Short mmCIF file of C-alpha atoms and ligand atoms in Angstrom, two decimals:
data_model
loop_
_atom_site.label_atom_id
_atom_site.label_comp_id
_atom_site.label_asym_id
_atom_site.label_seq_id
_atom_site.Cartn_x
_atom_site.Cartn_y
_atom_site.Cartn_z
CA MET T 1 -25.72 -6.07 -15.12
CA GLN T 2 -28.85 -6.89 -13.19
CA LYS T 3 -26.89 -6.38 -10.00
CA LEU T 4 -25.53 -3.05 -11.16
CA LEU T 5 -28.98 -1.69 -11.93
CA GLN T 6 -30.02 -2.38 -8.37
CA LEU T 7 -27.25 -0.26 -6.96
CA GLN T 8 -29.29 2.78 -6.06
CA ASP T 9 -31.49 0.62 -3.85
CA PHE T 10 -28.56 0.11 -1.54
CA GLY T 11 -27.93 3.77 -0.98
CA GLY T 12 -28.59 5.37 2.35
CA PRO T 13 -28.47 9.11 3.00
CA GLY T 14 -26.02 10.80 0.66
CA ALA T 15 -26.02 7.81 -1.65
CA LYS T 16 -24.51 8.24 -5.09
CA THR T 17 -25.98 7.21 -8.37
CA LEU T 18 -24.14 4.52 -10.27
CA ASP T 19 -23.09 7.07 -12.87
CA GLU T 20 -21.55 9.25 -10.17
CA VAL T 21 -19.74 6.27 -8.71
CA ARG T 22 -18.41 5.30 -12.12
CA ARG T 23 -17.36 8.85 -12.95
CA GLU T 24 -15.41 9.15 -9.71
CA ALA T 25 -13.76 5.77 -10.28
CA ALA T 26 -12.93 6.68 -13.86
CA GLN T 27 -11.20 9.81 -12.61
CA GLY T 28 -8.65 7.38 -11.45
CA GLY T 29 -8.25 7.13 -7.74
CA CYS T 30 -6.31 9.68 -5.83
CA SER T 31 -5.11 11.78 -8.70
CA SER T 32 -4.56 11.39 -12.36
CA THR T 33 -2.46 14.49 -12.69
CA GLY T 34 0.98 13.06 -12.09
CA GLY T 35 3.86 14.21 -14.18
CA SER T 36 3.66 11.18 -16.37
CA GLY T 37 0.06 11.44 -17.38
CA LYS T 38 -2.13 8.73 -15.94
CA ALA T 39 -0.07 7.95 -12.92
CA SER T 40 -0.16 5.73 -9.92
CA CYS T 41 -2.53 6.80 -7.20
CA GLY T 42 -1.80 10.21 -5.84
CA SER T 43 1.17 11.01 -8.02
CA GLY T 44 -0.08 14.56 -8.27
CA ALA T 45 0.32 16.35 -4.97
CA GLY T 46 -2.84 18.34 -5.44
CA GLN T 47 -6.52 17.68 -5.73
CA GLY T 48 -6.38 17.17 -9.49
CA ASP T 49 -9.78 16.25 -10.84
CA LEU T 50 -11.14 14.71 -7.63
CA SER T 51 -14.21 16.22 -6.01
CA PRO T 52 -13.48 18.17 -2.79
CA GLU T 53 -15.37 15.49 -0.86
CA VAL T 54 -13.16 12.68 -2.16
CA TRP T 55 -9.98 14.74 -1.90
CA ASP T 56 -10.74 15.37 1.75
CA LYS T 57 -10.93 11.62 2.32
CA VAL T 58 -7.69 10.72 0.57
CA LYS T 59 -5.34 13.67 1.03
CA ASN T 60 -3.84 12.42 4.29
CA HIS T 61 -4.52 8.70 3.97
CA PRO T 62 -1.14 7.06 3.36
CA CYS T 63 -2.58 4.07 1.50
CA TYR T 64 -5.04 5.95 -0.72
CA SER T 65 -2.53 8.60 -1.79
CA GLU T 66 1.02 7.84 -2.86
CA GLN T 67 2.08 11.40 -2.08
CA ALA T 68 0.51 11.23 1.38
CA HIS T 69 2.47 8.10 2.22
CA HIS T 70 5.71 10.06 2.41
CA HIS T 71 4.27 12.19 5.21
CA PHE T 72 1.36 10.54 6.99
CA ALA T 73 1.29 7.40 9.08
CA ARG T 74 -1.25 4.69 9.79
CA MET T 75 -1.63 2.32 12.66
CA HIS T 76 -3.31 -1.05 12.93
CA VAL T 77 -4.74 -2.62 16.05
CA ALA T 78 -4.88 -6.40 16.19
CA VAL T 79 -8.37 -6.88 17.60
CA ALA T 80 -9.67 -9.41 15.05
CA PRO T 81 -8.18 -12.90 15.59
CA ALA T 82 -10.78 -15.14 13.89
CA CYS T 83 -11.27 -15.81 10.20
CA ASN T 84 -14.08 -17.37 8.19
CA ILE T 85 -12.18 -18.53 5.11
CA GLN T 86 -8.89 -20.24 4.34
CA CYS T 87 -6.45 -18.78 1.84
CA ASN T 88 -3.61 -20.97 0.57
CA TYR T 89 -1.14 -18.14 1.25
CA CYS T 90 -2.11 -17.89 4.92
CA ASN T 91 -0.95 -19.71 8.00
CA ARG T 92 -3.41 -19.05 10.78
CA LYS T 93 -0.61 -18.82 13.31
CA TYR T 94 0.29 -15.52 11.74
CA ASP T 95 -1.37 -12.29 10.64
CA CYS T 96 -3.87 -12.07 7.80
CA ALA T 97 -1.77 -12.23 4.68
CA ASN T 98 -4.40 -10.29 2.75
CA GLU T 99 -3.34 -7.12 4.45
CA SER T 100 -0.26 -8.04 6.42
CA ARG T 101 2.56 -10.33 5.55
CA PRO T 102 2.74 -13.67 7.30
CA GLY T 103 5.61 -14.29 9.63
CA VAL T 104 5.00 -11.85 12.44
CA VAL T 105 2.64 -12.67 15.26
CA SER T 106 0.73 -9.72 16.61
CA GLU T 107 -0.18 -8.99 20.17
CA LYS T 108 -3.96 -9.40 20.36
CA LEU T 109 -5.83 -6.51 21.96
CA THR T 110 -9.25 -5.92 23.45
CA PRO T 111 -11.16 -2.93 22.00
CA GLU T 112 -10.43 -0.96 25.16
CA GLN T 113 -6.71 -1.70 24.97
CA ALA T 114 -6.79 -0.83 21.30
CA ALA T 115 -8.51 2.51 21.88
CA ARG T 116 -5.96 3.41 24.54
CA LYS T 117 -3.15 2.47 22.15
CA VAL T 118 -4.61 4.65 19.39
CA LEU T 119 -4.76 7.68 21.68
CA THR T 120 -1.22 7.06 22.88
CA VAL T 121 0.15 6.77 19.37
CA ALA T 122 -1.82 9.83 18.24
CA SER T 123 -0.28 11.77 21.14
CA THR T 124 3.21 10.72 20.09
CA ILE T 125 2.98 10.73 16.29
CA PRO T 126 0.95 13.74 15.08
CA GLN T 127 1.16 12.59 11.47
CA MET T 128 -0.71 9.37 12.35
CA THR T 129 -4.01 10.02 10.59
CA VAL T 130 -5.55 6.59 10.00
CA LEU T 131 -6.59 3.69 12.21
CA GLY T 132 -6.96 0.45 10.31
CA VAL T 133 -8.31 -2.88 11.53
CA ALA T 134 -6.70 -5.45 9.28
CA GLY T 135 -6.37 -8.64 11.23
CA PRO T 136 -4.73 -10.80 12.32
CA GLY T 137 -7.86 -12.64 11.04
CA ASP T 138 -10.75 -10.98 9.24
CA PRO T 139 -12.20 -7.82 10.89
CA LEU T 140 -15.74 -8.68 9.78
CA ALA T 141 -15.46 -12.21 11.16
CA ASN T 142 -14.99 -10.35 14.47
CA PRO T 143 -17.57 -7.57 14.03
CA GLY T 144 -18.17 -6.96 17.72
CA LYS T 145 -14.53 -6.23 18.49
CA THR T 146 -13.92 -4.32 15.27
CA PHE T 147 -16.88 -1.96 15.58
CA LYS T 148 -16.44 -1.49 19.32
CA THR T 149 -12.88 -0.36 18.65
CA PHE T 150 -14.05 2.10 16.01
CA GLU T 151 -16.76 3.41 18.33
CA LEU T 152 -14.30 4.06 21.17
CA VAL T 153 -11.80 5.78 18.89
CA ALA T 154 -14.44 7.93 17.18
CA GLU T 155 -15.55 9.20 20.61
CA THR T 156 -12.11 10.24 21.77
CA ALA T 157 -10.14 10.98 18.58
CA PRO T 158 -12.63 12.20 15.97
CA ASP T 159 -9.98 13.42 13.52
CA ILE T 160 -8.62 9.91 12.94
CA LYS T 161 -9.89 8.24 9.80
CA LEU T 162 -11.29 4.74 10.26
CA CYS T 163 -10.30 2.06 7.80
CA LEU T 164 -10.86 -1.66 7.55
CA SER T 165 -9.74 -4.52 5.40
CA THR T 166 -11.79 -7.65 4.80
CA ASN T 167 -12.00 -10.80 2.72
CA GLY T 168 -15.56 -9.68 1.94
CA LEU T 169 -17.47 -12.84 2.85
CA THR T 170 -19.73 -11.13 5.39
CA LEU T 171 -19.30 -7.61 4.05
CA PRO T 172 -22.87 -7.17 2.70
CA ASP T 173 -24.20 -7.85 6.21
CA HIS T 174 -22.19 -5.00 7.68
CA VAL T 175 -22.48 -2.20 5.14
CA ASP T 176 -25.14 -0.30 7.13
CA ARG T 177 -22.96 -0.31 10.22
CA ILE T 178 -19.85 0.65 8.28
CA GLN T 179 -21.68 3.65 6.89
CA ALA T 180 -23.23 4.57 10.24
CA MET T 181 -19.78 4.56 11.86
CA ASN T 182 -18.31 6.85 9.19
CA VAL T 183 -15.80 4.29 8.06
CA ASP T 184 -14.82 5.95 4.80
CA HIS T 185 -12.21 3.47 3.59
CA VAL T 186 -12.73 -0.24 3.09
CA THR T 187 -10.35 -2.69 1.46
CA ILE T 188 -11.64 -5.96 -0.02
CA THR T 189 -9.17 -8.63 -1.04
CA ILE T 190 -10.41 -10.00 -4.37
CA ASN T 191 -8.11 -12.53 -5.98
CA MET T 192 -10.54 -13.89 -8.58
CA VAL T 193 -13.94 -13.49 -10.18
CA ASP T 194 -13.82 -17.02 -11.63
CA PRO T 195 -14.63 -19.68 -9.00
CA GLU T 196 -12.60 -22.30 -10.87
CA ILE T 197 -9.51 -20.16 -10.27
CA GLY T 198 -10.74 -19.38 -6.77
CA ALA T 199 -10.75 -23.09 -5.92
CA LYS T 200 -6.97 -23.07 -6.37
CA ILE T 201 -6.63 -20.27 -3.82
CA TYR T 202 -9.37 -20.97 -1.26
CA PRO T 203 -9.85 -24.56 -0.01
CA TRP T 204 -12.90 -23.65 2.10
CA ILE T 205 -15.09 -20.96 3.57
CA PHE T 206 -17.31 -21.01 6.64
CA TYR T 207 -20.65 -19.53 5.68
CA ASN T 208 -24.17 -19.81 7.11
CA HIS T 209 -22.94 -22.09 9.90
CA ARG T 210 -21.33 -24.61 7.62
CA ARG T 211 -18.03 -25.31 5.99
CA ILE T 212 -18.17 -25.20 2.19
CA GLU T 213 -15.35 -26.43 -0.02
CA GLY T 214 -14.14 -26.29 -3.62
CA VAL T 215 -15.61 -24.27 -6.47
CA GLU T 216 -18.86 -23.67 -4.57
CA ALA T 217 -16.93 -21.94 -1.78
CA SER T 218 -15.25 -19.58 -4.24
CA ARG T 219 -18.52 -18.91 -6.08
CA ILE T 220 -20.15 -17.75 -2.84
CA LEU T 221 -17.09 -15.76 -1.80
CA SER T 222 -16.88 -13.98 -5.15
CA GLU T 223 -20.58 -13.10 -5.18
CA ARG T 224 -20.40 -11.70 -1.66
CA GLN T 225 -17.24 -9.70 -2.41
CA LEU T 226 -18.70 -8.07 -5.53
CA LEU T 227 -22.04 -7.39 -3.85
CA GLY T 228 -20.28 -5.78 -0.90
CA LEU T 229 -18.19 -3.66 -3.26
CA GLU T 230 -21.28 -2.42 -5.10
CA MET T 231 -23.10 -1.62 -1.86
CA LEU T 232 -20.19 0.37 -0.46
CA THR T 233 -19.45 2.40 -3.58
CA ALA T 234 -23.15 3.23 -3.96
CA ARG T 235 -22.89 4.91 -0.56
CA GLY T 236 -19.82 6.92 -1.41
CA ILE T 237 -17.46 4.81 0.71
CA LEU T 238 -14.05 4.55 -0.94
CA VAL T 239 -13.15 0.97 -1.71
CA LYS T 240 -9.67 -0.26 -2.43
CA VAL T 241 -9.34 -3.75 -3.86
CA ASN T 242 -6.27 -5.78 -2.92
CA SER T 243 -5.27 -8.71 -5.10
CA VAL T 244 -2.45 -11.14 -4.45
CA MET T 245 -0.57 -11.96 -7.67
CA ILE T 246 0.08 -15.71 -7.78
CA PRO T 247 2.04 -16.63 -10.92
CA GLY T 248 0.43 -19.45 -12.88
CA VAL T 249 -2.73 -19.29 -10.76
CA ASN T 250 -4.37 -15.87 -11.12
CA ASP T 251 -1.75 -13.60 -12.70
CA LYS T 252 -3.37 -13.39 -16.13
CA HIS T 253 -6.85 -13.44 -14.60
CA LEU T 254 -6.19 -10.31 -12.51
CA VAL T 255 -6.75 -8.13 -15.59
CA GLU T 256 -10.31 -9.46 -15.60
CA VAL T 257 -10.59 -8.85 -11.86
CA ASN T 258 -9.42 -5.30 -12.48
CA ARG T 259 -12.19 -4.72 -15.04
CA ALA T 260 -14.80 -6.25 -12.74
CA VAL T 261 -13.92 -4.08 -9.75
CA LYS T 262 -13.53 -0.91 -11.77
CA SER T 263 -16.98 -1.35 -13.30
CA ARG T 264 -18.39 -1.60 -9.78
CA GLY T 265 -16.84 1.67 -8.66
CA ALA T 266 -13.67 0.56 -6.86
CA PHE T 267 -11.47 3.59 -6.22
CA LEU T 268 -8.08 1.93 -6.31
CA HIS T 269 -6.56 -1.45 -7.15
CA ASN T 270 -3.58 -2.78 -5.24
CA ILE T 271 -1.93 -5.81 -6.83
CA MET T 272 0.54 -7.27 -4.34
CA PRO T 273 3.16 -9.98 -4.84
CA LEU T 274 2.55 -13.38 -3.27
CA ILE T 275 4.80 -14.03 -0.31
CA SER T 276 5.35 -17.75 0.05
CA GLU T 277 8.46 -18.64 1.96
CA PRO T 278 8.38 -22.32 3.02
CA GLU T 279 9.07 -21.35 6.64
CA HIS T 280 5.70 -19.56 6.81
CA GLY T 281 4.09 -22.97 6.59
CA THR T 282 1.42 -21.90 4.10
CA VAL T 283 0.09 -24.26 1.44
CA PHE T 284 1.70 -22.18 -1.29
CA GLY T 285 4.94 -21.95 0.69
CA LEU T 286 5.09 -25.71 1.21
CA THR T 287 4.19 -26.58 -2.38
CA GLY T 288 6.86 -24.29 -3.81
CA GLN T 289 4.48 -21.78 -5.38
CA ARG T 290 6.68 -18.83 -6.29
CA GLY T 291 5.88 -15.13 -6.10
CA PRO T 292 6.32 -12.76 -9.06
CA THR T 293 9.55 -11.00 -10.02
CA ALA T 294 9.68 -7.21 -10.03
CA GLN T 295 9.21 -7.06 -13.81
CA GLU T 296 6.25 -9.46 -13.75
CA LEU T 297 4.53 -7.42 -11.06
CA LYS T 298 5.16 -4.13 -12.85
CA ALA T 299 3.96 -5.51 -16.20
CA LEU T 300 0.65 -6.57 -14.65
CA GLN T 301 0.23 -3.26 -12.81
CA ASP T 302 1.00 -1.37 -16.03
CA ALA T 303 -1.51 -3.49 -17.96
CA CYS T 304 -4.21 -2.71 -15.42
CA GLU T 305 -3.32 0.97 -15.17
CA GLY T 306 -4.93 1.56 -18.55
CA GLU T 307 -8.16 0.53 -16.85
CA MET T 308 -7.81 2.29 -13.51
CA ASN T 309 -5.16 3.74 -11.23
CA MET T 310 -3.06 1.36 -9.26
CA MET T 311 -1.65 1.48 -5.77
CA ARG T 312 2.03 0.62 -5.97
CA HIS T 313 3.24 1.74 -2.57
CA CYS T 314 1.68 -0.99 -0.41
CA ARG T 315 4.09 -2.46 2.14
CA GLN T 316 1.96 -5.52 3.01
CA CYS T 317 2.22 -4.42 6.59
CA ARG T 318 1.52 -6.22 9.84
CA ALA T 319 -1.83 -6.27 11.61
CA ASP T 320 -0.26 -4.22 14.41
CA ALA T 321 1.91 -1.92 12.29
CA VAL T 322 2.51 1.65 13.46
CA GLY T 323 4.19 4.46 11.54
CA LEU T 324 4.90 5.53 8.00
CA LEU T 325 4.27 2.72 5.52
CA GLY T 326 7.98 2.08 5.05
CA GLU T 327 8.71 1.88 8.78
CA ASP T 328 7.30 -0.08 11.67
CA ARG T 329 7.27 1.42 15.14
CA SER T 330 4.98 -1.21 16.67
CA ALA T 331 7.66 -2.31 19.13
CA GLU T 332 7.54 1.15 20.76
CA PHE T 333 3.86 0.66 21.52
CA SER T 334 3.52 -2.75 23.12
CA THR T 335 0.63 -3.01 25.60
CA ASP T 336 2.98 -2.76 28.59
CA LYS T 337 4.55 0.41 27.27
CA VAL T 338 1.24 1.95 26.22
CA MET T 339 -0.18 1.48 29.72
CA GLU T 340 2.76 3.39 31.17
CA MET T 341 2.78 6.22 28.63
CA GLU T 342 0.97 9.47 29.21
CA VAL T 343 -1.82 10.35 26.82
CA GLU T 344 -1.90 13.99 25.78
CA TYR T 345 -4.26 13.99 22.86
CA ASP T 346 -4.06 17.55 21.52
CA LEU T 347 -6.30 17.98 18.50
CA GLU T 348 -5.11 21.51 17.76
CA ALA T 349 -1.45 20.53 17.84
CA ARG T 350 -2.17 17.62 15.52
CA GLN T 351 -4.00 19.86 13.09
CA ALA T 352 -1.24 22.47 13.18
CA TYR T 353 1.36 19.82 12.43
CA GLN T 354 -0.67 18.44 9.56
CA ALA T 355 -1.21 21.92 8.11
CA LYS T 356 2.59 22.32 8.01
CA VAL T 357 2.88 19.04 6.16
CA GLU T 358 0.36 20.30 3.61
CA GLN T 359 2.46 23.42 3.03
CA GLU T 360 5.55 21.30 2.56
CA ARG T 361 3.72 19.11 0.05
CA GLU T 362 2.89 22.17 -2.01
CA VAL T 363 6.53 23.24 -2.00
CA ILE T 364 7.54 19.74 -3.10
CA ALA T 365 5.00 19.77 -5.94
CA ARG T 366 6.20 23.16 -7.18
CA ALA T 367 9.83 22.05 -7.07
CA LYS T 368 8.96 18.97 -9.10
CA GLN T 369 7.11 20.99 -11.72
CA ALA T 370 9.99 23.48 -11.98
CA GLU T 371 12.46 20.63 -12.55
CA LEU T 372 10.16 18.99 -15.06
CA ALA T 373 9.92 22.24 -17.02
CA LYS T 374 13.67 21.95 -17.66
CA LEU T 375 12.95 18.79 -19.65
CA ALA T 376 10.41 20.52 -21.88
CA ASP T 377 12.64 20.48 -24.96
CA GLU T 378 13.89 16.92 -24.50
CA THR T 379 12.55 14.41 -27.01
CA SER T 380 14.50 11.33 -25.94
CA ALA T 381 12.53 8.07 -25.69
CA ILE T 382 14.81 6.81 -22.92
CA LYS T 383 13.08 5.64 -19.76
CA ILE T 384 15.00 4.50 -16.68
CA GLN T 385 14.32 3.44 -13.12
CA VAL T 386 15.98 5.13 -10.18
CA ALA T 387 16.07 3.84 -6.58
CA VAL T 388 15.92 6.25 -3.66
CA ALA T 389 16.95 5.84 -0.03
CA THR T 390 14.53 7.77 2.17
CA LYS T 391 13.21 7.70 5.69
CA GLY T 392 10.21 9.88 4.91
CA GLY T 393 9.25 13.48 4.35
CA GLY T 394 9.60 13.14 0.59
CA ARG T 395 13.39 13.64 0.69
CA VAL T 396 16.52 11.70 -0.23
CA ASN T 397 17.57 11.43 3.38
CA GLU T 398 18.72 7.91 4.18
CA HIS T 399 22.22 6.47 4.28
CA PHE T 400 22.63 3.52 1.91
CA GLY T 401 23.75 1.25 4.73
CA HIS T 402 20.78 2.14 6.95
CA ALA T 403 18.05 1.63 4.37
CA HIS T 404 15.43 -1.06 5.08
CA GLU T 405 13.93 -0.39 1.69
CA PHE T 406 14.46 1.61 -1.48
CA GLN T 407 11.70 3.44 -3.29
CA ILE T 408 11.69 2.94 -7.04
CA TYR T 409 10.82 5.67 -9.55
CA GLU T 410 10.38 5.36 -13.28
CA VAL T 411 11.49 8.51 -15.06
CA SER T 412 11.26 9.73 -18.64
CA THR T 413 10.83 13.08 -20.36
CA THR T 414 7.21 13.05 -19.20
CA GLY T 415 8.14 12.95 -15.52
CA ALA T 416 8.87 10.76 -12.54
CA LYS T 417 6.48 8.18 -11.22
CA PHE T 418 6.63 6.04 -8.08
CA ILE T 419 6.38 2.40 -9.19
CA GLY T 420 7.21 0.41 -6.09
CA HIS T 421 9.67 -0.34 -3.35
CA ARG T 422 12.20 -3.04 -2.58
CA ARG T 423 12.64 -4.29 0.93
CA VAL T 424 16.25 -5.20 1.80
CA ASP T 425 18.20 -6.36 4.79
CA LEU T 426 20.30 -3.62 6.35
CA TYR T 427 23.68 -3.35 4.65
CA CYS T 428 25.27 -1.79 7.71
CA GLU T 429 24.66 -3.23 11.16
CA GLY T 430 26.52 -1.86 14.18
CA GLY T 431 29.06 -0.20 11.95
CA TYR T 432 29.86 -3.39 9.99
CA ALA T 433 28.76 -4.50 6.55
CA SER T 434 26.21 -7.32 6.66
CA ALA T 435 27.45 -10.88 6.30
CA ASP T 436 25.71 -11.26 2.94
CA GLY T 437 27.39 -8.12 1.63
CA VAL T 438 25.84 -5.91 -0.98
CA GLU T 439 24.79 -8.68 -3.40
CA PRO T 440 21.17 -9.09 -2.24
CA ILE T 441 20.69 -5.31 -2.53
CA ILE T 442 22.13 -5.32 -6.04
CA ARG T 443 19.66 -8.06 -6.99
CA ALA T 444 16.80 -6.01 -5.51
CA LEU T 445 17.84 -2.90 -7.47
CA ASN T 446 18.97 -4.66 -10.63
CA ASP T 447 16.32 -2.95 -12.77
CA CYS T 448 17.58 0.51 -11.73
CA SER T 449 20.21 2.67 -13.41
CA ALA T 450 21.03 4.58 -10.24
CA VAL T 451 20.40 4.81 -6.52
CA LEU T 452 20.10 8.24 -4.87
CA VAL T 453 21.30 8.26 -1.27
CA ALA T 454 22.17 10.70 1.49
CA LYS T 455 25.51 8.95 1.93
CA ILE T 456 27.26 5.76 0.86
CA GLY T 457 30.58 4.12 1.66
CA VAL T 458 33.28 3.47 -0.92
CA CYS T 459 32.93 -0.34 -0.92
CA PRO T 460 29.19 -0.61 -1.64
CA LYS T 461 29.47 2.27 -4.11
CA ASP T 462 32.11 0.37 -6.09
CA SER T 463 30.10 -2.85 -5.94
CA LEU T 464 26.97 -1.12 -7.20
CA GLU T 465 28.85 0.59 -9.98
CA GLY T 466 30.42 -2.72 -10.95
CA ALA T 467 26.86 -3.98 -11.43
CA GLY T 468 25.98 -0.93 -13.55
CA ILE T 469 24.07 0.95 -10.84
CA GLU T 470 25.35 4.47 -10.25
CA ALA T 471 25.36 5.50 -6.56
CA VAL T 472 24.62 9.23 -6.30
CA GLU T 473 25.03 11.49 -3.25
CA THR T 474 24.50 14.75 -5.16
CA TYR T 475 20.86 15.06 -4.09
CA ALA T 476 21.29 14.38 -0.38
CA PHE T 477 18.37 15.80 1.64
CA GLU T 478 16.64 17.23 -1.45
CA PHE T 479 13.09 16.44 -2.55
CA ILE T 480 12.78 13.00 -4.15
CA GLU T 481 10.88 13.61 -7.39
CA LYS T 482 12.73 16.82 -8.17
CA SER T 483 15.99 14.94 -7.63
CA VAL T 484 14.99 11.97 -9.76
CA ILE T 485 14.09 14.30 -12.63
CA ALA T 486 17.30 16.30 -12.19
CA TYR T 487 19.32 13.07 -12.22
CA PHE T 488 17.54 11.96 -15.38
CA LYS T 489 18.29 15.25 -17.12
CA ASP T 490 21.95 14.86 -16.23
CA TYR T 491 21.82 11.22 -17.40
CA LEU T 492 20.43 12.26 -20.80
CA GLU T 493 23.12 14.92 -21.16
CA ARG T 494 25.86 12.43 -20.41
CA VAL T 495 24.38 9.91 -22.85
CA GLY T 496 24.20 12.71 -25.44
CA LYS T 497 27.89 13.48 -24.91
CA SER T 498 28.76 9.75 -24.99
CA GLU T 499 30.15 9.99 -21.44
CA ILE T 500 27.94 7.05 -20.48
CA ARG T 501 26.04 4.46 -22.46
CA HIS T 502 22.33 3.94 -21.87
CA VAL T 503 21.69 0.33 -20.91
CA VAL T 504 18.29 -1.33 -20.63
CA ARG T 505 18.37 -2.96 -17.21
CA GLY T 506 17.22 -6.49 -16.33
CA ASP T 507 14.77 -7.94 -13.81
CA ALA T 508 15.00 -7.58 -10.02
CA ASP T 509 14.13 -9.65 -6.95
CA ILE T 510 11.20 -8.96 -4.68
CA ARG T 511 12.40 -9.95 -1.26
CA GLN T 512 10.35 -12.62 0.45
CA GLY T 513 9.83 -12.81 4.17
CA ALA T 514 8.41 -10.55 6.80
CA PHE T 515 9.76 -7.21 7.84
CA ILE T 516 10.70 -7.02 11.48
CA GLU T 517 11.92 -3.70 12.77
CA THR T 518 15.30 -4.04 14.38
FE1 LIG A 601 -4.37 -0.31 7.08
FE2 LIG A 601 -5.14 -1.17 4.79
FE3 LIG A 601 -6.37 0.84 5.87
FE4 LIG A 601 -3.96 1.13 4.92
S1 LIG A 601 -2.75 -0.82 5.26
S2 LIG A 601 -6.34 -1.20 6.68
S3 LIG A 601 -5.76 0.65 3.74
S4 LIG A 601 -4.67 1.83 6.91
FE5 LIG A 601 -1.85 0.05 3.22
FE6 LIG A 601 -0.56 -1.71 4.65
FE7 LIG A 601 -0.81 -2.05 2.05
FE8 LIG A 601 -2.84 -2.29 3.60
S5 LIG A 601 0.28 -0.41 3.06
S6 LIG A 601 -1.06 -3.57 3.66
S7 LIG A 601 -2.77 -1.15 1.68
FE1 LIG A 602 -5.68 -15.72 6.45
FE2 LIG A 602 -6.70 -13.33 5.96
FE3 LIG A 602 -7.16 -15.35 4.25
FE4 LIG A 602 -8.30 -15.30 6.66
S1 LIG A 602 -8.65 -13.84 4.96
S2 LIG A 602 -7.30 -17.06 5.71
S3 LIG A 602 -6.70 -14.43 7.96
S4 LIG A 602 -5.17 -14.39 4.67
#
């Protein structure tokens, strides 16, 4: 409490009072006006009850707005190799697992190479709106390279939002610079507020020129994380908190973490599943620490959603990821290729493209509301989950066999809500079904009653239906949420006529292992 009362002292120009910070946080992240009441971040397409200032910051940020993530892309530049702590879910040979899954080594860049890459990507992908520095180590353990990159990009591409992700250990030392550089979005990974639990996650930190181990290390880390969070929110900088859910270690404790970060003004909470494959060589991977199932993750996110809005569309992406959150185009932009590509950074063209996307989003929102209105007289208590194959744009537009992931919606008479995604191996490679067949995909979608696709072959359709998952092509190329609601209405009608029987589905797998674009 003492710390909270000091908040206004941290504020620079434009600083907010603690009450203002709390009010904004209590409004629930990106939007609380989704069709299902208090929804996951950004479920409403519009501004909802956010202030114009906050709306402007989140409306085209794919991580801070669920709706935006269907349309807008982010890119990361891997300029930050060093780290100042050790997490038991990280292998230093790989990217920072706080913000990017282990298993994929990034190409390290100098700030100058990074700035050139940003301009090149911005010239090629007009919907790329955000530059994030998220690793492969900790951006604030490499402040020179991180801030130099931001400085170069701000000079040449002022419309690109700057974003960083940190473990928070040195965050309080850098808040002035973060504010001065107009970095409006900061992510802090906070896995505990109890150092005894922290000691099971962090073996050591490197702080004030010395290595500190055990509970003392986690006590310092936690204090610095929470102080940094308070300092940022007092200045109106939007803070997202990432937490890795580690069953048996911090899963129950994360409800307490959620309360702690909400009370300090965090805008959004992103609880991510632990990834701990043995081949990653992490402590948790080698000791057999498992990650959560889909139902365990959802139950925790639901429990915390009563407290504040949750991000559920995180893809735990690489430190050099490029593209929409569900895709990775980093291979198109290797340093060699970037140096050969022409840069035609056209601000007006980018803005025109983005204005079109905004218009499309409004059309999508109206279509959803119109479909929802058709459910107005329904009183059924049935709630189901529906998977969707999409390659972006907010439409059901992916072939089942070409899907790298499926987006999962929960739907009831109150509306449709995005609740997560399931990464899968491609079912169809080079025209042939994968060696593993459809079984791993069925396990990933096992909690869903249906999967909406642009197209599906007879064999996988039969297999899915044998497992109780209806494969539906009826909504090919239509808007996702409208389609999910329309499917649900049809589902209720068929249940009402006893054409089908409503079945409560079981649990599903969250696929482990890194995503590598093929
Ligand atoms: Fe990158 Fe992170 Fe910024 Fe997004 S990612 S630094 S806030 S621009 Fe997004 Fe990727 Fe999840 Fe991160 S999906 S891992 S939350
Ligand atoms: Fe690895 Fe990131 Fe943890 Fe550092 S903060 S040890 S890079 S996961």
